Amino acid sequence: MNATTTAWPTLNRDGVPLPDSLPREVLTRLLARFSAKLRARALVMIKDGGSGHPGGSFSAMDIMVALYFATMRARPTEPDWPERDRFILSKGHACPALYVILAELGYYDSSELDGFRAIGRMLQGHPSTSTPGVECVSGSLGQGFSAALGMAVGLRLAGKNEPRVFCVTGDGELQEGQCWETIMAAGHRRQSNFTVFVDANGLQGDTRIEDTLNLEPLPDKWRAFGWAVREIDGHDLNAILDAIEWAKGVDDAPQVVIARTIKGKGVSYMEDVPKWHGTAPPNDEEMAIALAELGEQERANS
Amino acid sequence: MSSTITAVEPLSLRQSFTDALIACGKERDDFVLLEADATGATFTGQFTERFSDRHVACGIAEQNMIGMAAGMATTGVTPVATTMAVFVSLRALEQFRTSVCYGNRNVKLVVSHLGIDIGEDGPTAAAIEDLGVLGAIPNLTVLSPSDDVEMHAMVRWMLEHDGPVYLRTGRSPVPRVLPDDYRYVAGHWPTVREGSDVTLVGIGITVHLCVRASELLSREGISAQVIAASCFKPTDEVGFAERATTTKGVVTLEDHNRRGGLGSRVAEILGWNAPMPLESIGLEDRFAESGATGALFEKYGITPENVAERARRVLARQSSTHTSSTS
């Protein structure tokens, strides 16, 4: 796993993401490689921890990798750098994805990943502010989204016009009424420094969203609340990068990217299967299959 | 107290809060007022008129207001969120508990509409549980000042303090009970009147009613000390218990459910530190009703006369060989 770390020459600690000069096809291959590698690391973490949420971690991974490694200005060795871009994982149960990314970037030592959900260790079952790089508590659905908007509003009030706030919500999460208060407020405020990705994997904890409490048509709903809306394949890194560029260019509205994703993406037997929401880890045999598949994806993008 | 208590016209605690916030607003620009379409209740519109650029109207959307406050607090701006107590202490409770208090964010939550003090609006809008609910949340400081002097002191302290604070105001005008040079000491319950026979404990708008009760008792030759439970949480428990035990019994008075509020708090402090006879006055685990505030206070026993009566009872209990349970 360490071999690929050295292949990340520009993943530096000075708050500068991958340079624009990198050809797009090279960049997307690098990001795809990292997504596969970090999915594997997250799954090992969940297995070691004895529980966790692989499905939603894997559906959000490509979006988060694109944000952390190719978009956001941040300083892993100075997590509270005031000029940083903010990232909030409002669907906090997907924190395995966040934790492996933060460790990879050097916010804390990767040995912390061995203590996921363990007593006396840093990495809590859902994101907590005691973890460097975690901007706010999340995991009680809807709450991180509001906090993210509060950061976007606060940054403007504090006269900081450069930093952007990025937030990932789930689609199931949008069943929470608080989310619609937030959507209403951000639209009303034309909060243009605020970009939200909906990790729209179509599943929620128990079963399919459309069979539980339907949310569609999602793009129309957000549009009606005053947001700039784009819909993409949430595993197409090229499309994710394009959407980020598009969002940065919108100056009169908050932006939402409805990212159509697959829960459990990257592991064949998990994909689009509700039971891999959480929390039992794969058994040894399932684990071997998953690591083999993810390893193949990593090599395919080398 | 030896210091001077300047006589002023009674003033509501919500007006005192806004006065204090405006005073602080002239001195510092690091806080922002968040409100949820209840400025008629909170009186904070007067701040907004003066400092329109330090105000965020969140609309009738309290969950998002509290969540936004948690996020805003990380950007170098201190959010002071205001509305009626039920809408945040209950409706947006989980947002406050998790996003703000678990995250230990520097958010100030200031509430009006506490207890039957709200009068005609009735039980829907009257928070009679907030102390019990918020008193159970770690990291949180719960403040309930007694008069305008303490309100000003607490608002200043609150803006200096780095961490979540819940501050209670009030609707009825209250007279000044603390001296001009009063300084708020974190966690301390100030002695408002000295006395040696019995201890009367009030919180917020009931402190001055305890002072009046002490005056009634003094005519009978009973010396009552009055203590204000100004910092409901965390509390200098030993400091309170030491003063309580210089007397023979304790009476608490609150405009709140007697269960989970001041009566319960004092019972646990005394039980843990210095068991002694205790009587508690408040709502008897029931919702009240609409009505004029004064008439409601009479009907539900939140009066100086009732405090005096309970003081006599607690002293009688102390002198008997039995220790009866608090009714």
XYZ file of C-alpha atoms in Angstrom:
629
model
C 0.000 0.000 0.000
C 2.879 2.361 0.669
C 4.085 2.100 -2.915
C 1.202 4.183 -4.214
C 1.688 6.862 -1.602
C 4.982 7.805 -3.185
C 3.204 8.052 -6.519
C 1.350 11.083 -5.180
C 4.080 13.651 -5.678
C 1.834 16.673 -5.419
C -0.150 15.515 -2.453
C 1.765 17.930 -0.330
C 1.126 19.405 3.062
C 0.989 23.057 2.093
C -2.618 23.325 1.210
C -2.150 22.948 -2.522
C -4.109 20.182 -4.219
C -2.965 18.358 -7.302
C -1.775 20.846 -9.923
C -4.026 21.809 -12.769
C -1.157 21.058 -15.083
C -1.653 17.328 -14.639
C -3.429 15.983 -17.722
C -7.013 15.138 -16.863
C -6.711 11.486 -17.904
C -3.644 11.048 -15.716
C -5.383 12.747 -12.827
C -8.533 10.628 -13.043
C -6.474 7.435 -13.166
C -4.560 8.517 -10.091
C -7.804 9.304 -8.289
C -9.396 6.014 -9.341
C -6.358 4.188 -8.059
C -6.650 5.909 -4.750
C -10.350 5.244 -4.486
C -9.737 1.522 -4.906
C -6.867 1.512 -2.461
C -8.735 3.521 0.153
C -11.854 1.370 -0.164
C -9.684 -1.619 0.663
C -8.113 0.170 3.609
C -11.546 1.226 4.880
C -12.833 -2.309 4.654
C -9.859 -3.617 6.635
C -10.590 -0.938 9.210
C -14.230 -1.971 9.464
C -13.236 -5.632 9.695
C -10.719 -4.886 12.439
C -13.178 -2.661 14.254
C -15.828 -5.364 14.189
C -18.527 -3.100 12.737
C -19.086 -0.101 10.511
C -20.782 0.997 7.314
C -19.043 -0.126 4.116
C -21.907 0.456 1.660
C -22.266 4.213 2.085
C -18.512 4.665 2.522
C -17.895 3.127 -0.876
C -20.623 5.051 -2.707
C -19.187 8.364 -1.471
C -15.504 7.492 -1.884
C -14.947 8.774 -5.433
C -16.516 12.154 -4.625
C -14.465 12.521 -1.459
C -11.223 11.478 -3.143
C -11.796 14.054 -5.895
C -12.450 16.754 -3.295
C -9.593 15.965 -0.939
C -6.897 15.100 -3.467
C -7.727 17.325 -6.404
C -9.789 20.238 -5.167
C -9.619 21.489 -1.610
C -7.048 23.813 -0.164
C -6.189 22.518 3.279
C -3.189 21.905 5.494
C -3.133 18.466 7.099
C -0.445 19.587 9.534
C -2.485 22.680 10.400
C -6.062 21.389 10.430
C -7.479 24.671 11.755
C -5.810 26.841 9.101
C -8.413 29.647 8.820
C -8.212 29.909 5.035
C -8.905 26.229 4.415
C -11.755 24.883 2.364
C -14.118 22.888 4.549
C -15.443 19.389 3.995
C -18.373 18.019 5.992
C -19.498 14.425 5.735
C -23.084 14.872 6.834
C -23.831 11.190 6.270
C -21.464 10.522 9.144
C -21.848 6.762 9.168
C -19.666 6.765 6.036
C -16.748 7.945 8.196
C -14.521 4.993 7.252
C -14.077 6.779 3.903
C -13.247 10.033 5.678
C -10.886 8.449 8.184
C -8.748 6.663 5.581
C -8.512 9.828 3.490
C -7.485 11.979 6.471
C -4.885 9.400 7.467
C -3.579 9.226 3.908
C -3.219 13.004 3.864
C -1.364 13.006 7.172
C -3.921 14.601 9.494
C -2.974 11.812 11.901
C -0.874 8.682 11.857
C -2.309 5.820 9.853
C -1.861 3.572 12.899
C -5.015 5.255 14.237
C -6.979 3.307 11.637
C -6.266 0.164 13.648
C -8.374 1.540 16.485
C -11.634 2.291 14.695
C -14.560 2.113 17.154
C -12.255 0.848 19.927
C -12.323 2.083 23.507
C -9.728 4.691 24.330
C -8.895 5.335 20.663
C -9.425 8.381 18.505
C -11.661 7.231 15.669
C -15.230 7.171 16.935
C -18.063 5.219 15.351
C -19.317 8.488 13.872
C -17.277 11.658 13.222
C -16.321 13.617 16.307
C -14.463 16.893 16.619
C -11.729 15.145 18.593
C -10.356 13.841 15.281
C -8.051 16.275 13.448
C -9.581 17.273 10.122
C -13.157 16.522 11.198
C -14.952 19.863 10.974
C -18.059 18.975 12.958
C -19.950 16.205 14.656
C -22.085 14.270 12.200
C -23.917 11.011 11.993
C -27.257 12.149 13.320
C -28.616 12.692 9.836
C -29.306 16.243 8.718
C -27.114 17.869 11.332
C -23.817 18.053 9.456
C -25.569 19.693 6.514
C -26.853 22.555 8.696
C -23.444 22.972 10.301
C -21.875 23.112 6.847
C -24.217 25.923 5.834
C -23.367 27.679 9.100
C -19.688 27.508 8.128
C -20.419 28.971 4.704
C -22.428 31.804 6.273
C -19.870 32.352 9.034
C -16.970 32.542 6.579
C -18.740 35.306 4.685
C -19.611 37.147 7.903
C -15.969 36.886 8.925
C -14.986 38.476 5.615
C -13.393 35.332 4.189
C -14.392 35.138 0.552
C -11.899 32.524 -0.644
C -12.728 29.352 1.292
C -15.520 27.138 0.037
C -17.575 24.651 1.997
C -18.168 21.212 0.511
C -20.676 18.822 2.009
C -21.698 15.268 1.198
C -25.180 14.185 2.197
C -26.878 10.890 1.572
C -30.074 10.657 -0.412
C -31.793 8.766 2.387
C -30.571 11.504 4.711
C -32.776 13.955 2.817
C -35.796 12.315 4.415
C -34.876 14.315 7.523
C -36.932 17.512 7.731
C -33.905 19.455 8.958
C -32.315 19.008 5.526
C -35.150 20.923 3.894
C -34.803 23.740 6.410
C -31.165 23.907 5.360
C -31.934 23.695 1.644
C -34.463 26.502 2.069
C -32.061 28.686 4.040
C -29.103 28.248 1.672
C -31.276 28.946 -1.364
C -32.749 32.020 0.265
C -29.303 33.324 1.115
C -27.889 32.552 -2.372
C -25.001 30.964 -0.493
C -22.651 30.601 -3.442
C -19.625 29.447 -1.413
C -21.502 26.249 -0.571
C -21.364 23.072 -2.682
C -23.270 19.937 -1.780
C -22.908 16.474 -3.249
C -25.857 14.174 -2.744
C -24.474 10.641 -2.658
C -27.616 9.287 -4.303
C -27.157 5.553 -4.006
C -30.869 4.820 -3.860
C -30.704 2.771 -0.689
C -31.284 3.571 2.956
C -30.679 1.585 6.123
C -33.475 -0.905 5.731
C -34.190 -1.066 2.040
C -34.707 0.987 -1.130
C -35.571 4.668 -0.823
C -38.247 4.516 -3.527
C -40.074 1.841 -1.518
C -39.740 3.683 1.803
C -40.191 7.428 1.367
C -39.564 8.502 -2.184
C -37.420 11.590 -2.776
C -37.564 11.950 -6.523
C -37.513 14.049 -8.534
C -34.507 15.281 -6.563
C -33.095 17.762 -9.121
C -36.459 19.484 -9.488
C -36.864 19.799 -5.751
C -33.494 21.445 -5.211
C -34.026 23.697 -8.207
C -37.340 24.846 -6.761
C -35.521 25.879 -3.587
C -33.146 28.146 -5.491
C -30.115 25.923 -5.975
C -27.976 25.471 -9.054
C -28.321 21.781 -9.878
C -26.248 19.283 -11.809
C -26.731 15.552 -12.061
C -23.812 13.203 -12.698
C -22.559 9.643 -12.450
C -20.961 9.784 -9.010
C -18.308 7.237 -9.907
C -17.135 9.013 -13.074
C -14.164 10.964 -11.767
C -14.047 13.077 -14.876
C -17.665 14.085 -14.321
C -17.005 14.776 -10.639
C -14.087 17.080 -11.479
C -16.168 18.847 -14.121
C -18.974 19.328 -11.607
C -16.587 20.857 -9.101
C -15.321 23.311 -11.707
C -18.922 24.130 -12.625
C -19.829 24.709 -8.970
C -16.930 27.114 -8.474
C -18.231 29.166 -11.375
C -21.699 29.683 -9.896
C -21.752 33.002 -8.082
C -25.412 33.595 -7.255
C -26.684 30.354 -5.718
C -25.590 27.350 -3.696
C -24.788 24.360 -5.856
C -25.898 20.777 -5.555
C -24.471 17.880 -7.488
C -26.875 14.962 -7.504
C -24.332 12.173 -7.826
C -25.950 8.916 -8.868
C -23.899 6.280 -7.101
C -23.912 2.590 -6.231
C -23.930 1.629 -2.601
C -21.057 -0.758 -1.911
C -19.299 0.352 -5.125
C -16.180 -1.642 -5.920
C -17.063 -4.933 -4.239
C -19.282 -7.106 -6.421
C -21.350 -8.749 -3.735
C -21.954 -5.470 -1.901
C -23.077 -3.378 -4.833
C -26.677 -2.202 -4.482
C -27.364 -4.718 -1.696
C -29.080 -3.093 1.338
C -27.527 -5.428 3.917
C -24.075 -3.900 3.349
C -25.262 -0.593 4.760
C -23.841 -1.791 8.065
C -22.843 -2.865 10.563
C -21.523 -6.465 10.517
C -18.159 -6.738 8.756
C -17.492 -9.238 5.973
C -16.371 -12.702 7.032
C -12.888 -13.915 6.094
C -13.962 -15.422 2.798
C -15.923 -12.321 1.783
C -12.995 -10.193 2.857
C -10.603 -12.060 0.582
C -12.934 -11.596 -2.387
C -13.341 -7.879 -1.677
C -9.623 -7.227 -1.321
C -8.909 -9.164 -4.504
C -11.453 -7.147 -6.464
C -10.297 -3.811 -5.100
C -6.670 -4.755 -5.650
C -7.482 -5.500 -9.272
C -9.116 -2.065 -9.642
C -6.085 -0.409 -8.139
C -3.734 -2.199 -10.535
C -5.993 -1.453 -13.495
C -5.467 2.250 -12.891
C -1.721 2.092 -12.295
C -24.843 42.298 51.530
C -22.895 45.373 52.365
C -22.797 46.748 48.823
C -25.434 49.084 47.497
C -28.439 47.830 45.620
C -29.655 50.726 43.539
C -33.433 50.897 43.379
C -34.594 50.857 39.757
C -37.887 50.275 38.049
C -38.512 46.541 37.701
C -37.344 45.344 34.288
C -38.004 42.117 32.418
C -35.016 39.831 31.982
C -35.577 39.721 28.220
C -35.264 43.505 28.101
C -32.164 43.315 30.301
C -30.706 40.741 27.921
C -31.176 42.931 24.880
C -29.774 45.925 26.759
C -26.728 43.864 27.723
C -26.265 42.569 24.191
C -26.416 46.082 22.770
C -23.876 47.231 25.375
C -21.552 44.388 24.385
C -22.203 45.061 20.707
C -20.715 48.513 21.125
C -17.568 47.022 22.626
C -16.949 44.022 20.389
C -17.892 42.825 16.946
C -17.101 39.121 17.245
C -20.633 37.845 17.807
C -23.674 37.534 15.567
C -27.326 37.307 16.578
C -29.328 34.437 15.099
C -33.064 34.528 15.486
C -36.008 32.393 14.443
C -38.904 34.772 13.836
C -39.601 35.329 17.519
C -38.181 38.780 18.153
C -41.563 39.844 19.546
C -40.932 37.308 22.291
C -37.197 37.679 22.762
C -37.070 41.503 22.368
C -33.861 41.101 20.352
C -35.185 43.228 17.513
C -33.696 46.220 19.298
C -30.237 44.750 18.782
C -30.915 44.101 15.113
C -32.015 47.689 14.571
C -28.646 48.921 15.791
C -26.435 46.198 14.339
C -28.154 45.043 11.178
C -24.960 43.533 9.770
C -24.571 41.262 12.807
C -27.848 39.487 12.451
C -28.949 36.323 10.657
C -32.699 35.738 10.276
C -33.130 31.968 10.235
C -36.898 31.897 9.891
C -39.177 29.438 11.616
C -36.579 26.704 11.271
C -34.976 26.133 14.652
C -33.227 22.868 13.884
C -31.293 24.492 11.077
C -30.632 27.577 13.200
C -28.935 25.506 15.889
C -27.044 23.428 13.323
C -25.866 26.560 11.537
C -24.751 28.021 14.849
C -22.579 24.943 15.443
C -20.887 25.431 12.080
C -20.616 29.183 12.310
C -18.792 28.890 15.626
C -15.835 27.321 13.791
C -15.308 30.360 11.578
C -14.281 32.898 14.202
C -17.781 34.268 14.678
C -19.636 33.616 17.944
C -23.292 32.836 17.261
C -25.834 34.036 19.820
C -29.008 32.146 18.880
C -32.300 33.283 20.338
C -35.891 32.153 20.383
C -38.556 30.815 22.738
C -37.288 28.081 25.039
C -39.581 25.234 23.960
C -38.548 25.596 20.328
C -34.910 24.965 21.037
C -34.749 23.144 24.373
C -37.205 20.572 23.022
C -37.760 20.913 19.269
C -34.102 21.430 18.381
C -32.783 19.599 21.410
C -30.910 16.915 19.533
C -29.208 19.448 17.279
C -28.135 21.395 20.344
C -27.029 18.280 22.211
C -25.079 16.694 19.367
C -23.872 19.407 16.974
C -23.239 22.030 19.654
C -22.612 20.329 23.003
C -20.960 17.081 21.898
C -18.874 19.142 19.492
C -18.227 21.583 22.368
C -18.883 24.502 20.021
C -18.801 28.110 21.134
C -22.527 28.683 20.695
C -24.687 30.834 22.971
C -28.363 29.963 23.124
C -30.583 32.569 24.772
C -34.230 31.789 25.422
C -37.396 33.506 26.536
C -40.830 32.105 27.447
C -40.087 30.089 30.542
C -42.785 28.655 32.758
C -46.196 30.128 33.552
C -44.525 33.530 33.582
C -45.541 33.603 29.910
C -49.203 33.885 30.958
C -51.915 33.880 28.313
C -50.018 31.979 25.608
C -50.468 28.863 27.717
C -48.708 25.499 28.044
C -47.817 25.075 24.343
C -45.332 27.913 24.530
C -44.324 27.610 28.192
C -41.088 25.736 28.834
C -41.493 23.926 32.158
C -38.887 21.225 31.457
C -35.845 23.004 30.064
C -33.732 22.793 33.210
C -34.245 19.058 33.486
C -33.530 18.462 29.831
C -30.517 20.725 29.434
C -29.181 19.946 32.880
C -28.373 16.453 31.614
C -26.159 17.543 28.708
C -22.369 17.378 29.181
C -20.145 20.358 28.233
C -23.050 22.788 28.652
C -23.302 25.745 31.032
C -26.885 26.648 32.018
C -27.348 30.203 33.313
C -30.452 31.788 34.793
C -29.843 35.321 36.067
C -32.017 36.903 38.743
C -32.080 40.551 37.702
C -30.626 43.072 35.290
C -27.333 43.331 37.172
C -26.730 39.618 36.944
C -27.936 39.532 33.340
C -25.326 42.082 32.305
C -22.619 40.218 34.228
C -23.618 36.890 32.682
C -23.843 38.162 29.119
C -20.325 39.535 29.433
C -19.096 36.277 30.966
C -20.867 34.230 28.309
C -19.224 36.066 25.427
C -15.804 35.602 27.011
C -16.365 31.921 27.810
C -15.298 29.450 25.106
C -17.993 26.777 25.033
C -21.719 26.209 24.788
C -23.955 28.286 27.070
C -27.735 28.262 27.572
C -29.003 31.530 29.051
C -32.557 32.020 30.325
C -34.393 35.336 30.305
C -37.979 36.050 31.470
C -41.121 38.019 30.735
C -42.369 39.633 33.959
C -40.564 42.720 35.233
C -38.299 41.858 38.165
C -36.799 44.229 40.749
C -33.079 44.421 41.279
C -31.877 42.041 44.001
C -28.104 42.070 43.571
C -25.668 44.879 44.379
C -24.292 47.235 41.761
C -20.799 45.780 42.088
C -21.943 42.164 41.696
C -19.544 40.011 39.709
C -20.561 36.653 38.343
C -18.255 33.852 39.473
C -18.632 30.758 37.284
C -20.679 28.047 38.999
C -21.377 30.115 42.101
C -24.867 30.592 43.524
C -24.797 34.064 45.066
C -26.232 34.832 48.486
C -28.804 37.518 47.813
C -29.847 38.017 51.455
C -28.081 36.871 54.597
C -29.992 34.804 57.167
C -29.463 32.086 59.756
C -32.628 29.989 60.259
C -33.708 28.797 56.854
C -32.418 28.906 53.263
C -34.652 29.990 50.385
C -33.408 29.150 46.892
C -34.859 30.749 43.789
C -33.902 30.716 40.123
C -34.408 33.484 37.590
C -37.654 35.346 38.144
C -38.409 33.563 41.422
C -35.389 34.950 43.277
C -37.112 38.236 44.079
C -40.157 36.279 45.310
C -37.830 34.522 47.768
C -36.544 37.905 48.891
C -40.111 38.975 49.590
C -40.688 35.719 51.468
C -37.638 36.459 53.617
C -39.195 39.818 54.472
C -42.450 38.113 55.488
C -40.532 35.642 57.645
C -38.450 38.324 59.307
C -41.669 39.839 60.734
C -42.151 36.530 62.550
C -38.608 36.551 63.812
C -37.417 33.924 61.299
C -34.127 34.790 59.656
C -34.004 33.521 56.068
C -31.057 33.613 53.729
C -31.838 33.811 50.029
C -29.616 32.111 47.471
C -29.952 32.426 43.700
C -29.314 29.276 41.645
C -27.793 31.461 38.966
C -25.648 28.798 37.360
C -27.876 25.757 37.173
C -25.029 23.770 35.692
C -22.192 23.286 36.484
C -22.527 24.296 40.118
C -20.222 24.861 43.047
C -22.159 22.273 45.032
C -19.989 22.300 48.135
C -20.108 26.089 48.282
C -23.898 25.942 48.269
C -24.163 23.035 50.733
C -21.853 24.773 53.202
C -24.086 27.835 53.277
C -27.299 25.787 53.376
C -26.094 23.839 56.401
C -25.619 27.025 58.413
C -29.454 26.981 58.501
C -31.937 24.301 59.531
C -33.742 23.665 56.270
C -34.124 24.609 52.612
C -37.075 25.729 50.466
C -36.793 25.956 46.678
C -39.052 27.991 44.407
C -39.154 27.625 40.627
C -41.441 28.441 37.719
C -40.751 25.010 36.204
C -41.730 21.417 36.778
C -40.621 20.542 40.287
C -39.299 17.269 38.824
C -36.030 17.748 36.999
C -35.698 21.403 37.887
C -34.386 23.392 40.814
C -36.087 21.248 43.469
C -34.523 18.098 42.069
C -31.146 19.786 41.664
C -31.059 21.028 45.251
C -32.273 17.630 46.483
C -29.378 15.887 44.792
C -26.821 18.433 45.938
C -28.005 18.150 49.542
C -28.355 14.375 49.295
C -24.808 14.016 48.069
C -23.260 16.594 50.363
C -25.368 17.467 53.400
C -28.769 15.796 53.788
C -31.231 18.143 55.460
C -34.963 18.968 55.352
C -36.078 20.297 51.987
C -39.358 21.598 50.586
C -39.774 22.313 46.872
C -42.309 24.562 45.179
C -42.970 24.451 41.457
C -45.408 22.880 39.032
C -46.459 19.528 40.432
C -45.540 17.420 37.399
C -48.410 18.889 35.405
C -49.013 21.345 32.600
C -50.594 24.620 33.692
C -53.004 26.736 31.631
C -53.569 30.114 30.025
C -54.204 33.074 32.255
C -52.795 36.292 33.639
C -49.343 35.634 35.068
C -50.113 36.955 38.533
C -53.247 34.845 38.784
C -51.358 31.783 37.557
C -48.632 32.299 40.157
C -51.334 32.497 42.840
C -53.114 29.385 41.606
C -49.966 27.296 41.347
C -48.403 28.482 44.573
C -45.463 30.415 43.174
C -45.800 33.158 45.775
C -43.831 34.624 48.682
C -46.626 33.544 51.026
C -46.297 29.921 49.970
C -42.520 30.077 50.383
C -42.965 31.467 53.885
C -45.439 28.711 54.694
C -43.081 26.028 53.455
C -40.242 27.628 55.415
C -42.263 27.259 58.600
C -42.983 23.659 57.629
C -39.359 22.834 56.938
C -38.350 24.312 60.281
C -41.035 22.224 61.998
C -39.744 19.128 60.241
C -36.261 19.896 61.414
C -37.356 20.150 65.030
C -39.397 16.941 64.963
C -37.825 13.542 65.433
C -39.197 12.260 62.143
C -37.894 13.154 58.767
C -40.876 13.193 56.466
C -40.467 13.114 52.722
C -40.937 16.255 50.704
C -44.482 16.464 49.444
